[in-house]
Coordinates of C-alpha atoms and ligand atoms in Angstrom, one line a residue:
M1 CA -3.7 -28.1 0.1
C2 CA -6.2 -30.0 -1.9
G3 CA -9.6 -31.5 -1.2
I4 CA -10.3 -35.3 -1.1
V5 CA -13.6 -37.1 -1.0
G6 CA -14.3 -40.9 -1.0
I7 CA -17.6 -42.7 -0.7
I8 CA -18.1 -46.4 -0.5
G9 CA -21.1 -48.7 0.3
S10 CA -24.7 -48.7 -0.8
E11 CA -25.6 -47.1 -4.1
F12 CA -25.0 -43.3 -4.7
K13 CA -24.5 -41.1 -7.7
V14 CA -21.3 -39.8 -9.2
G15 CA -22.8 -36.3 -8.7
D16 CA -22.7 -36.9 -4.9
L17 CA -18.9 -37.0 -5.1
I18 CA -18.9 -33.7 -6.9
D19 CA -21.3 -32.2 -4.3
G20 CA -18.8 -33.3 -1.7
L21 CA -15.9 -31.6 -3.6
K22 CA -17.9 -28.4 -3.7
K23 CA -17.8 -28.3 0.1
L24 CA -14.0 -28.4 -0.2
E25 CA -13.6 -25.8 -2.9
Y26 CA -11.8 -23.6 -0.4
R27 CA -9.0 -26.1 -0.4
G28 CA -8.3 -25.9 -4.1
Y29 CA -10.1 -25.1 -7.3
D30 CA -7.7 -25.2 -10.2
S31 CA -8.8 -28.7 -11.5
A32 CA -10.8 -31.6 -10.3
G33 CA -11.5 -35.2 -11.0
V34 CA -13.4 -38.4 -10.0
A35 CA -12.7 -42.1 -10.3
T36 CA -15.2 -44.9 -9.7
V37 CA -14.8 -48.7 -9.8
D38 CA -17.2 -51.5 -10.4
G39 CA -16.8 -55.1 -11.5
N40 CA -16.1 -54.0 -15.0
G41 CA -13.2 -51.5 -14.4
L42 CA -12.0 -48.1 -13.3
Y43 CA -13.6 -44.9 -14.7
V44 CA -11.7 -41.7 -14.4
S45 CA -12.8 -38.2 -15.5
K46 CA -10.9 -34.9 -15.0
S47 CA -11.3 -31.3 -15.8
V48 CA -9.1 -28.3 -15.5
G49 CA -10.9 -25.3 -13.9
R50 CA -13.4 -24.9 -11.1
I51 CA -15.2 -28.0 -9.8
D52 CA -18.4 -27.2 -11.7
A53 CA -16.5 -27.8 -14.9
L54 CA -16.3 -31.5 -13.9
R55 CA -20.0 -31.8 -14.1
G56 CA -19.8 -31.3 -17.8
V57 CA -17.5 -34.3 -18.3
V58 CA -19.1 -36.9 -16.1
E59 CA -22.4 -38.7 -16.0
T60 CA -23.5 -37.2 -12.7
E61 CA -26.6 -39.4 -12.5
K62 CA -24.6 -42.7 -12.9
A63 CA -25.2 -45.0 -9.9
V64 CA -22.0 -46.3 -8.3
H65 CA -20.9 -48.0 -5.0
N66 CA -17.3 -46.9 -4.7
G67 CA -15.7 -43.6 -5.8
I68 CA -13.1 -41.0 -5.0
A69 CA -12.8 -37.4 -6.0
H70 CA -10.3 -34.6 -5.7
T71 CA -10.1 -30.8 -6.1
R72 CA -6.6 -29.6 -6.7
W73 CA -4.5 -26.7 -5.6
A74 CA -1.4 -27.3 -7.7
T75 CA 2.0 -27.8 -6.1
H76 CA 3.9 -29.9 -8.7
G77 CA 2.8 -29.4 -12.3
V78 CA 0.6 -26.6 -13.7
P79 CA -3.2 -26.9 -13.4
S80 CA -4.3 -29.1 -16.4
D81 CA -6.4 -32.1 -17.1
R82 CA -3.3 -34.3 -17.1
N83 CA -2.2 -33.1 -13.7
A84 CA -5.6 -33.3 -12.1
H85 CA -6.2 -36.2 -9.7
P86 CA -7.1 -39.1 -9.5
H87 CA -3.9 -40.6 -10.8
T88 CA -3.7 -44.1 -12.0
D89 CA -1.0 -46.8 -12.5
C90 CA 0.1 -48.5 -15.7
S91 CA -2.6 -51.2 -15.5
G92 CA -5.3 -48.6 -15.3
K93 CA -6.8 -50.4 -12.3
I94 CA -5.6 -48.3 -9.4
A95 CA -6.7 -44.8 -8.7
V96 CA -5.2 -42.5 -6.0
V97 CA -6.2 -39.0 -4.7
H98 CA -3.6 -37.2 -2.6
N99 CA -3.4 -34.0 -0.6
G100 CA 0.1 -32.9 0.5
I101 CA 3.6 -33.2 -1.0
I102 CA 5.7 -36.3 -1.6
E103 CA 9.2 -35.0 -0.8
N104 CA 11.1 -37.8 -2.4
Y105 CA 9.0 -38.2 -5.5
Q106 CA 11.8 -37.4 -7.9
E107 CA 14.0 -40.3 -6.7
L108 CA 10.9 -42.6 -6.6
K109 CA 9.9 -41.6 -10.1
K110 CA 13.4 -42.2 -11.4
G111 CA 13.4 -45.7 -10.1
L112 CA 9.9 -46.4 -11.4
L113 CA 10.8 -45.1 -14.9
E114 CA 13.9 -47.3 -14.9
R115 CA 11.6 -50.2 -14.0
G116 CA 9.4 -49.4 -17.0
H117 CA 6.6 -47.4 -15.6
K118 CA 4.9 -44.9 -17.9
F119 CA 3.9 -41.6 -16.3
H120 CA 1.1 -39.4 -17.6
S121 CA 1.5 -36.3 -15.4
E122 CA 4.1 -34.0 -13.8
T123 CA 2.7 -34.5 -10.3
D124 CA 4.4 -36.0 -7.3
T125 CA 1.2 -38.0 -6.6
E126 CA 1.5 -40.3 -9.6
V127 CA 4.4 -42.1 -8.0
I128 CA 2.0 -43.4 -5.4
S129 CA -0.3 -45.2 -7.9
H130 CA 2.7 -46.8 -9.6
L131 CA 4.3 -47.9 -6.3
I132 CA 1.0 -49.5 -5.2
E133 CA 0.9 -51.3 -8.6
E134 CA 4.4 -52.7 -8.0
N135 CA 3.6 -53.7 -4.4
F136 CA 0.2 -55.2 -5.3
K137 CA 0.2 -59.0 -5.0
G138 CA -3.5 -59.5 -4.7
N139 CA -3.9 -57.6 -1.3
L140 CA -4.5 -53.9 -1.8
Y141 CA -4.1 -53.1 2.0
Q142 CA -0.7 -54.8 2.1
A143 CA 0.3 -53.0 -1.1
V144 CA -0.7 -49.6 0.4
L145 CA 1.3 -50.4 3.6
E146 CA 4.4 -51.3 1.6
T147 CA 4.0 -48.1 -0.4
L148 CA 3.6 -45.9 2.7
K149 CA 7.0 -47.0 3.9
E150 CA 8.6 -45.6 0.7
L151 CA 6.9 -42.1 0.9
R152 CA 8.5 -39.1 2.6
G153 CA 6.7 -35.9 3.1
A154 CA 3.2 -34.8 4.1
F155 CA 0.2 -36.6 2.7
A156 CA -3.3 -37.8 2.9
I157 CA -4.3 -40.4 0.3
V158 CA -7.3 -42.5 -0.7
V159 CA -6.9 -45.5 -3.0
I160 CA -9.3 -47.8 -4.9
H161 CA -8.7 -50.7 -7.2
S162 CA -11.0 -52.1 -9.8
D163 CA -10.3 -55.7 -9.1
I164 CA -11.5 -55.2 -5.5
P165 CA -14.5 -52.9 -6.0
D166 CA -15.8 -53.1 -2.5
V167 CA -12.6 -51.8 -0.8
M168 CA -11.3 -48.2 -0.2
I169 CA -8.1 -47.4 1.7
G170 CA -7.1 -44.1 3.2
A171 CA -3.9 -43.0 5.0
R172 CA -2.6 -39.9 6.6
K173 CA 0.7 -38.4 7.6
G174 CA 0.7 -34.7 8.0
S175 CA -2.4 -33.8 6.0
P176 CA -5.9 -34.0 7.3
L177 CA -8.3 -36.9 6.6
V178 CA -11.6 -37.4 8.3
F179 CA -13.6 -40.6 8.3
G180 CA -17.2 -41.4 9.0
C181 CA -19.7 -44.2 8.4
N182 CA -23.5 -44.5 8.6
E183 CA -25.5 -47.8 8.4
E184 CA -25.0 -47.9 4.6
K185 CA -21.9 -46.1 3.6
C186 CA -18.4 -44.9 4.7
M187 CA -16.8 -41.7 3.7
L188 CA -13.3 -40.2 3.8
A189 CA -12.7 -36.5 3.2
S190 CA -10.2 -33.7 3.9
D191 CA -12.6 -32.2 6.4
V192 CA -16.0 -32.9 7.8
T193 CA -18.1 -30.8 5.4
P194 CA -18.7 -33.5 2.7
I195 CA -19.4 -36.1 5.4
I196 CA -22.0 -34.4 7.6
K197 CA -24.7 -34.9 5.0
Y198 CA -24.3 -38.7 5.8
T199 CA -23.2 -38.7 9.4
R200 CA -22.3 -36.3 12.2
D201 CA -20.1 -38.9 14.0
V202 CA -16.7 -38.8 12.6
I203 CA -13.1 -39.7 13.4
F204 CA -10.3 -37.3 12.7
L205 CA -7.6 -39.7 11.6
E206 CA -4.2 -39.1 13.2
D207 CA -0.8 -39.1 11.6
G208 CA 0.3 -42.6 10.9
D209 CA -3.3 -43.9 10.6
V210 CA -4.5 -46.2 7.8
V211 CA -8.2 -46.9 7.4
Y212 CA -9.3 -50.0 5.5
I213 CA -12.9 -49.9 4.4
Q214 CA -14.8 -52.9 3.0
G215 CA -18.4 -52.0 2.1
N216 CA -19.5 -50.2 5.2
K217 CA -17.2 -51.9 7.6
A218 CA -13.9 -50.4 8.5
R219 CA -10.8 -50.8 10.7
I220 CA -8.0 -48.4 11.5
T221 CA -4.4 -49.5 11.9
D222 CA -1.0 -47.9 12.0
F223 CA 1.4 -48.1 9.0
S224 CA 2.6 -51.4 10.3
G225 CA -0.9 -53.0 10.4
N226 CA -1.5 -52.8 14.1
I227 CA -5.1 -52.0 15.1
V228 CA -5.5 -48.5 16.6
I229 CA -8.5 -47.2 18.4
R230 CA -9.7 -43.7 17.7
N231 CA -12.5 -41.8 19.3
R232 CA -15.5 -40.6 17.4
M233 CA -16.5 -36.9 17.6
H234 CA -20.0 -35.6 17.2
I235 CA -20.1 -32.6 14.9
S236 CA -22.9 -30.1 15.8
W237 CA -21.9 -27.3 13.4
D238 CA -24.4 -26.2 10.8
E239 CA -23.2 -26.6 7.2
N240 CA -22.2 -23.0 6.9
A241 CA -20.0 -23.1 10.0
A242 CA -18.6 -26.5 8.9
E243 CA -17.3 -25.0 5.7
K244 CA -15.3 -22.7 7.9
G245 CA -14.2 -25.6 10.0
G246 CA -16.4 -24.4 12.8
F247 CA -14.8 -21.0 12.8
K248 CA -16.8 -17.8 12.4
H249 CA -14.7 -16.5 9.5
F250 CA -12.3 -17.9 6.9
M251 CA -9.6 -15.5 8.3
L252 CA -9.8 -17.1 11.7
K253 CA -9.8 -20.6 10.1
E254 CA -6.8 -19.7 8.0
I255 CA -4.8 -18.4 10.9
N256 CA -5.6 -21.7 12.6
E257 CA -4.3 -23.5 9.5
V258 CA -0.9 -21.9 9.8
P259 CA 0.8 -24.9 11.5
E260 CA -0.4 -27.1 8.6
A261 CA 0.6 -24.5 6.0
I262 CA 4.1 -24.1 7.6
E263 CA 4.6 -27.9 7.4
S264 CA 3.7 -27.9 3.7
A265 CA 6.1 -25.0 3.0
L266 CA 8.9 -26.9 4.7
V267 CA 8.4 -30.3 3.0
G268 CA 11.6 -31.1 1.0
R269 CA 13.2 -27.8 1.9
Y270 CA 15.6 -28.9 4.6
D271 CA 17.9 -32.0 4.6
E272 CA 18.3 -34.3 7.6
K273 CA 21.1 -32.1 9.0
G274 CA 18.8 -29.1 8.9
F275 CA 20.5 -27.5 5.9
P276 CA 18.2 -25.7 3.5
V277 CA 17.7 -27.3 0.1
L278 CA 16.3 -25.3 -2.8
H279 CA 16.8 -27.3 -5.9
E280 CA 14.7 -24.8 -7.9
L281 CA 17.7 -22.5 -7.6
D282 CA 20.3 -24.9 -9.0
E283 CA 20.6 -22.8 -12.2
F284 CA 21.4 -19.6 -10.3
N285 CA 25.0 -18.8 -9.6
L286 CA 24.3 -17.6 -6.1
E287 CA 28.0 -17.6 -5.0
R288 CA 28.6 -14.4 -7.0
V289 CA 25.6 -12.4 -5.8
K290 CA 26.7 -9.1 -4.3
R291 CA 23.3 -7.3 -4.2
I292 CA 19.7 -8.5 -3.8
L293 CA 16.7 -6.5 -5.1
L294 CA 13.2 -7.3 -3.8
V295 CA 9.9 -6.1 -5.1
A296 CA 6.4 -6.6 -3.7
C297 CA 3.3 -4.9 -2.5
G298 CA 1.4 -4.6 0.8
T299 CA 1.9 -7.5 3.1
S300 CA 4.3 -9.2 0.7
Y301 CA 6.4 -6.1 0.9
H302 CA 6.6 -6.5 4.7
A303 CA 7.7 -10.1 4.3
G304 CA 10.4 -8.8 2.0
L305 CA 11.5 -6.3 4.7
V306 CA 12.0 -9.1 7.2
F307 CA 14.2 -10.8 4.6
K308 CA 16.2 -7.6 4.1
Y309 CA 17.0 -7.4 7.8
F310 CA 17.8 -11.1 8.1
A311 CA 19.8 -11.5 5.0
E312 CA 21.9 -8.2 5.4
K313 CA 22.8 -9.3 8.9
Y314 CA 24.4 -12.6 7.9
L315 CA 25.2 -12.3 4.2
D316 CA 27.2 -9.1 4.3
I317 CA 25.6 -7.9 1.1
D318 CA 23.1 -5.1 0.3
V319 CA 19.5 -6.0 0.1
L320 CA 17.3 -3.3 -1.6
I321 CA 13.6 -3.4 -1.4
D322 CA 10.8 -1.3 -2.9
V323 CA 7.1 -1.4 -3.3
A324 CA 6.4 -2.5 -6.8
S325 CA 4.3 0.5 -7.7
E326 CA 7.3 2.8 -7.2
F327 CA 10.0 0.5 -8.3
R328 CA 8.7 0.1 -11.8
Y329 CA 8.8 3.8 -12.5
R330 CA 12.4 4.3 -11.4
P331 CA 15.5 3.7 -13.3
I332 CA 16.4 0.1 -12.9
R333 CA 20.0 -1.0 -12.5
I334 CA 20.7 -4.7 -12.9
T335 CA 24.2 -5.9 -12.7
D336 CA 25.6 -9.4 -13.2
D337 CA 25.8 -9.9 -9.5
T338 CA 22.3 -8.7 -8.7
L339 CA 19.7 -11.3 -7.6
T340 CA 16.1 -10.2 -8.0
V341 CA 13.2 -11.6 -6.0
A342 CA 9.5 -10.8 -6.5
I343 CA 7.0 -11.7 -3.8
S344 CA 3.3 -12.1 -4.4
Q345 CA 0.9 -14.5 -2.8
S346 CA -1.6 -14.3 -5.6
G347 CA 1.0 -14.2 -8.4
E348 CA -1.3 -11.8 -10.2
T349 CA -0.5 -8.4 -8.7
A350 CA -0.2 -5.9 -11.6
D351 CA 2.5 -3.7 -10.1
T352 CA 4.6 -6.6 -9.1
L353 CA 4.2 -8.2 -12.6
E354 CA 5.1 -5.0 -14.3
S355 CA 8.2 -4.7 -12.1
I356 CA 9.2 -8.3 -13.1
R357 CA 8.8 -7.3 -16.8
A358 CA 10.9 -4.2 -16.2
I359 CA 13.7 -6.3 -14.5
K360 CA 13.7 -8.8 -17.3
K361 CA 13.9 -6.0 -19.9
A362 CA 16.9 -4.7 -18.0
G363 CA 18.5 -8.1 -18.3
G364 CA 17.7 -9.5 -14.9
K365 CA 16.6 -13.0 -13.9
V366 CA 13.7 -13.2 -11.4
I367 CA 13.0 -15.6 -8.6
A368 CA 9.3 -15.4 -7.7
I369 CA 7.8 -16.4 -4.4
T370 CA 4.1 -17.1 -4.8
N371 CA 1.3 -19.3 -3.6
V372 CA -0.4 -20.0 -6.9
V373 CA 1.0 -22.5 -9.4
G374 CA 0.3 -21.4 -13.0
S375 CA -0.3 -17.7 -12.0
T376 CA 1.0 -15.0 -14.4
I377 CA 4.0 -14.1 -12.2
T378 CA 5.1 -17.8 -12.1
R379 CA 4.9 -17.9 -15.8
E380 CA 6.9 -14.8 -16.4
S381 CA 9.6 -15.3 -13.8
D382 CA 12.6 -17.5 -14.3
V383 CA 12.0 -19.7 -11.3
T384 CA 9.3 -19.9 -8.6
L385 CA 9.6 -20.9 -4.9
F386 CA 6.1 -21.9 -4.0
M387 CA 4.7 -21.1 -0.6
N388 CA 2.4 -24.1 -0.5
A389 CA 0.0 -22.4 1.9
G390 CA -3.1 -23.7 0.1
P391 CA -5.9 -21.3 -1.0
E392 CA -6.6 -18.3 1.2
I393 CA -10.2 -17.1 1.0
G394 CA -10.0 -14.2 3.5
V395 CA -8.9 -11.1 1.5
A396 CA -6.3 -10.0 4.1
A397 CA -3.2 -12.1 3.8
S398 CA -2.7 -14.3 7.0
K399 CA -1.3 -17.8 6.5
T400 CA 0.3 -16.7 3.2
Y401 CA 2.3 -14.0 5.0
I402 CA 3.6 -16.6 7.4
N403 CA 4.5 -19.0 4.6
Q404 CA 6.2 -16.1 2.7
L405 CA 8.4 -15.6 5.8
I406 CA 9.2 -19.3 5.9
V407 CA 10.3 -19.4 2.3
L408 CA 12.2 -16.1 2.6
Y409 CA 14.1 -17.3 5.7
T410 CA 14.9 -20.5 3.9
L411 CA 16.1 -18.6 0.9
A412 CA 18.4 -16.5 3.1
L413 CA 19.7 -19.5 4.9
Y414 CA 20.3 -21.2 1.6
M415 CA 22.4 -18.3 0.5
I416 CA 24.2 -18.2 3.8
K417 CA 25.2 -21.8 3.3
K418 CA 26.1 -21.2 -0.4
L419 CA 28.3 -18.2 0.5
G420 CA 30.1 -20.2 3.2
K421 CA 28.8 -18.1 6.1
W422 CA 27.0 -20.8 7.9
N423 CA 27.7 -21.2 11.6
N424 CA 26.0 -22.6 14.8
I425 CA 23.6 -19.6 15.0
H426 CA 22.2 -20.8 11.7
D427 CA 22.0 -24.4 12.9
E428 CA 19.8 -23.1 15.7
I429 CA 17.7 -20.9 13.4
S430 CA 17.1 -23.7 11.1
R431 CA 16.1 -26.0 14.0
Q432 CA 13.6 -23.4 15.2
I433 CA 12.1 -22.9 11.8
L434 CA 11.6 -26.6 11.5
N435 CA 9.9 -26.5 14.9
S436 CA 7.9 -23.3 14.2
S437 CA 4.6 -24.9 13.4
K438 CA 4.5 -26.3 16.9
I439 CA 5.4 -23.0 18.5
I440 CA 2.7 -21.2 16.5
K441 CA 0.1 -23.8 17.3
Q442 CA 0.6 -22.9 20.9
I443 CA 0.6 -19.1 20.3
I444 CA -2.7 -19.1 18.4
Q445 CA -4.5 -20.7 21.3
D446 CA -3.6 -17.8 23.7
P447 CA -7.0 -16.4 24.9
K448 CA -5.2 -13.2 26.0
I449 CA -5.2 -12.0 22.4
E450 CA -9.0 -11.9 22.2
Q451 CA -9.2 -10.4 25.7
M452 CA -7.0 -7.6 24.6
A453 CA -9.0 -7.0 21.5
D454 CA -12.0 -6.6 23.7
L455 CA -10.2 -4.0 25.8
Y456 CA -9.1 -2.0 22.9
K457 CA -11.9 -2.4 20.3
N458 CA -13.3 1.1 20.8
Y459 CA -10.1 3.1 20.1
N460 CA -10.0 4.8 16.7
H461 CA -6.2 5.2 16.4
F462 CA -3.2 3.0 17.0
M463 CA 0.5 3.5 16.8
Y464 CA 2.4 0.4 16.0
V465 CA 6.1 0.5 16.7
G466 CA 9.0 -1.9 16.5
R467 CA 12.7 -1.8 15.8
G468 CA 15.1 -3.6 13.6
I469 CA 13.6 -6.7 12.0
N470 CA 10.4 -6.0 13.9
T471 CA 9.8 -2.7 12.2
A472 CA 8.3 -4.9 9.5
T473 CA 6.2 -6.6 12.1
A474 CA 4.8 -3.3 13.3
M475 CA 4.1 -2.2 9.7
E476 CA 2.3 -5.5 9.0
G477 CA 0.3 -5.2 12.3
A478 CA -0.9 -1.7 11.4
L479 CA -1.8 -2.7 7.9
K480 CA -3.8 -5.7 9.1
L481 CA -5.7 -3.6 11.7
K482 CA -6.5 -0.8 9.3
E483 CA -7.6 -2.9 6.4
I484 CA -10.1 -5.1 8.2
S485 CA -11.3 -2.9 11.1
Y486 CA -11.0 0.5 9.4
I487 CA -9.1 2.0 12.3
N488 CA -6.4 4.5 11.7
A489 CA -3.3 2.5 12.5
V490 CA 0.1 3.9 11.7
A491 CA 3.5 2.2 12.0
Y492 CA 6.9 3.5 12.7
A493 CA 10.4 2.3 13.5
A494 CA 10.2 3.2 17.2
G495 CA 13.3 5.5 17.0
E496 CA 11.3 7.7 14.6
L497 CA 8.6 8.5 17.2
K498 CA 10.5 11.5 18.5
H499 CA 10.9 13.0 15.0
G500 CA 7.2 13.8 14.7
P501 CA 4.7 11.0 15.3
I502 CA 5.0 11.2 19.1
A503 CA 3.0 14.5 18.8
L504 CA -0.1 12.3 18.1
L505 CA 0.1 10.4 21.3
D506 CA -2.4 11.0 24.1
P507 CA -4.8 8.7 26.1
T508 CA -6.9 8.1 23.0
F509 CA -4.0 6.9 20.9
P510 CA -2.7 3.5 22.2
V511 CA 0.8 2.3 21.3
F512 CA 1.2 -1.3 20.2
A513 CA 4.8 -2.1 20.8
V514 CA 6.6 -5.1 19.5
V515 CA 9.3 -5.6 22.1
P516 CA 10.8 -9.1 22.2
K517 CA 14.0 -9.7 24.1
D518 CA 16.5 -8.9 21.3
S519 CA 19.5 -6.8 20.9
L520 CA 17.3 -3.6 20.5
Y521 CA 15.3 -4.4 23.6
E522 CA 16.7 -1.6 25.8
K523 CA 16.2 1.0 23.0
M524 CA 12.6 -0.2 22.6
R525 CA 12.0 0.2 26.3
S526 CA 13.2 3.8 26.1
N527 CA 10.8 4.5 23.3
I528 CA 7.9 2.9 25.2
E529 CA 8.8 5.1 28.2
E530 CA 8.7 8.2 26.0
S531 CA 5.2 7.1 24.8
K532 CA 4.0 6.4 28.3
A533 CA 5.1 9.9 29.4
R534 CA 2.5 11.2 26.9
N535 CA -0.2 9.2 28.7
A536 CA -0.7 6.8 25.8
K537 CA -1.9 3.3 26.7
I538 CA 0.8 0.8 26.0
I539 CA 0.2 -2.7 24.6
T540 CA 3.3 -4.8 24.3
I541 CA 4.2 -8.1 22.7
A542 CA 7.1 -9.4 24.8
T543 CA 9.1 -12.5 25.5
E544 CA 7.9 -14.9 28.1
G545 CA 9.6 -14.2 31.4
D546 CA 10.1 -10.5 30.8
K547 CA 8.4 -9.2 34.0
E548 CA 10.2 -5.9 33.7
I549 CA 8.0 -4.9 30.7
E550 CA 4.9 -5.1 32.8
R551 CA 5.9 -2.0 34.6
I552 CA 5.7 0.2 31.5
S553 CA 2.8 -1.7 29.8
N554 CA -0.9 -1.5 30.3
N555 CA -1.3 -5.0 28.8
V556 CA 1.2 -7.6 27.7
I557 CA 1.0 -10.6 25.4
Y558 CA 3.8 -13.0 25.9
I559 CA 5.3 -15.1 23.2
P560 CA 7.9 -17.9 23.7
Q561 CA 11.5 -17.1 23.4
V562 CA 13.0 -17.9 20.0
S563 CA 16.1 -16.7 18.1
E564 CA 15.9 -13.0 17.8
D565 CA 15.8 -13.2 14.0
L566 CA 12.6 -15.3 14.1
Y567 CA 10.3 -13.0 16.2
P568 CA 8.6 -11.7 13.1
L569 CA 7.5 -15.3 12.3
V570 CA 6.1 -16.1 15.7
I571 CA 4.5 -12.7 16.3
A572 CA 2.7 -12.6 13.0
P573 CA -0.2 -14.7 14.1
V574 CA -0.6 -12.5 17.2
I575 CA -1.0 -9.3 15.2
Q576 CA -3.3 -11.0 12.8
L577 CA -5.5 -12.3 15.5
F578 CA -5.6 -9.0 17.3
A579 CA -6.8 -7.3 14.1
Y580 CA -9.2 -10.1 13.4
Y581 CA -10.9 -9.9 16.8
I582 CA -11.1 -6.1 16.8
A583 CA -12.8 -6.2 13.3
N584 CA -15.1 -8.9 14.4
K585 CA -16.0 -7.1 17.7
R586 CA -16.7 -3.9 15.8
G587 CA -19.2 -5.8 13.6
Y588 CA -17.2 -6.0 10.4
D589 CA -16.7 -9.0 8.2
P590 CA -12.9 -9.6 8.2
D591 CA -13.1 -11.9 5.2
K592 CA -14.4 -9.2 2.9
P593 CA -13.0 -5.8 3.8
R594 CA -14.5 -2.9 2.0
N595 CA -12.7 -1.6 -1.1
L596 CA -10.2 -4.5 -1.2
A597 CA -9.7 -7.5 -3.5
K598 CA -7.7 -10.7 -3.1
S599 CA -5.8 -10.2 -6.4
V600 CA -5.0 -6.6 -7.3
T601 CA -4.8 -6.8 -11.0
V602 CA -5.1 -3.1 -11.6
E603 CA -2.2 -0.7 -11.6
Ligands
F6R701 C1 -3.0 -7.2 2.9 C2 -2.9 -7.8 1.6 C3 -2.3 -7.0 0.5 C4 -1.5 -7.8 -0.4 C5 -1.0 -7.0 -1.6 C6 -0.1 -7.8 -2.5 O1 -3.5 -8.2 3.9 O2 -3.3 -8.9 1.4 O3 -1.6 -5.9 1.0 O4 -0.4 -8.3 0.3 O5 -2.2 -6.6 -2.3 O6 -0.7 -8.9 -2.9 P1 0.1 -10.2 -3.5 O7 0.9 -10.7 -2.4 O8 -1.0 -11.1 -4.0 O9 1.0 -9.6 -4.6

């Protein structure tokens, strides 16, 4: 996730581009840059760090007619001046900003290098400017169309060329790009926020759209050059709401970004047959792994628990997991056949970092799973699998949890393949993972989740239960509820209820049961019956078509049927939204829960 702004038409100031970027700071803030063109050439300035640092390296008052700008959330290459966008070609005439991931950039780069191109960054983006250079025969639009045919992955790009200073071209496939024009100027941006200062009538470009802008005139075509018609939308949000995409809070917006985040996590990670591809792990001898050790905290720990259940089921090896704050103080045994994995969305959590140091001291090699390129954990681990969820502003993890699950399922599937244990069950799981963004898009629109939050918002205690892999789902549901709504929510593997916690249940203590149709369904039903017999209200999350569950539930939220291993993935947004709506209805700000921080850098 990165932020793109482009302005073209009547005179404006370079500072206006930076003002536009500031509105997109939530999309990335590790480095930023601008490029402008006029009849004399292309001018590019970049700066590592927050967007305001860019003001120090550009002439903000300079008057221009055509410019693009970018704020970055690194995916390929650490945050640095060199890796900041815009990226240029060898001639220094073409500048490109890009949001997304170019899946086949390595093979494209290899070809470009062989043909004599010189690269200045480690990014995937730079291949685009060089390809446009190769394809440019005097017509920038045609050169962009030719280039688009060569790109695989998810992207939104905006391109300018100093020989044609009155033209700007944008294209999208999988990453957002919004377009708007007033009488004097046209704008392109990753969302509406930088545009509404100029116009409130915008077009949300669709996948496969290219917009060609000359001065303040524009046309939209498909990637083959055929004209397409797109409807304008009038934006009535105020600026504050617009920053949150019209949502009341970042947390809600970020849950709604899950489909896009999943697509980013998947780019380049499965081949055309649906087999997982993790080139990052080429140097690991996974065939000889006999034991996997996971460390993480909080929500990341719950993602690790899902991995444990999934990987143990199919890999036939032990998966041990511990919270990092405990792990680091226990004796650590690393053998040659141990694979260690540290999970942390921020990449800065002190306990996880210290655990990594302890593992390395004991001779282990660490695979990190994080969302932040350049974070301390990525620097101290041997290899990192990035989650590519884009920045998450809400303190409670939402889309990052879901992307952790995507990466962890992929890691497990990759090992299943490597260890020769792949069968048609895994074909189906892989197919469903690749389709999961669509399933989740549908789930997050279910109005029932908010209705249920309304019914239950005044309870002060909740008991979350699940079994098997969904024990982790129950734990994550309870954590989410307690941390943003300050309700006492406890979680148990449902079979444990009878060993003590059931004593708590009465009509004031609802049970939130995760009970999809899986191999433990009957057992779960018995546990729910036990709870019902104590007069507890029962909320269930169940699989569509399970009418039987209604008999023992006060309220049911249905989710589509998926492979039983994937229920934690599709139920995650439901538990997040339930917690979100309850916190909101109780009058709390879910984005900034009391006593909590986004990166926990203290031990
Ligand atoms: C809960 C939450 C925390 C974090 C935990 C670890 O919503 O966000 O429990 O999961 O502090 O943080 P990371 O993943 O950054 O190591």
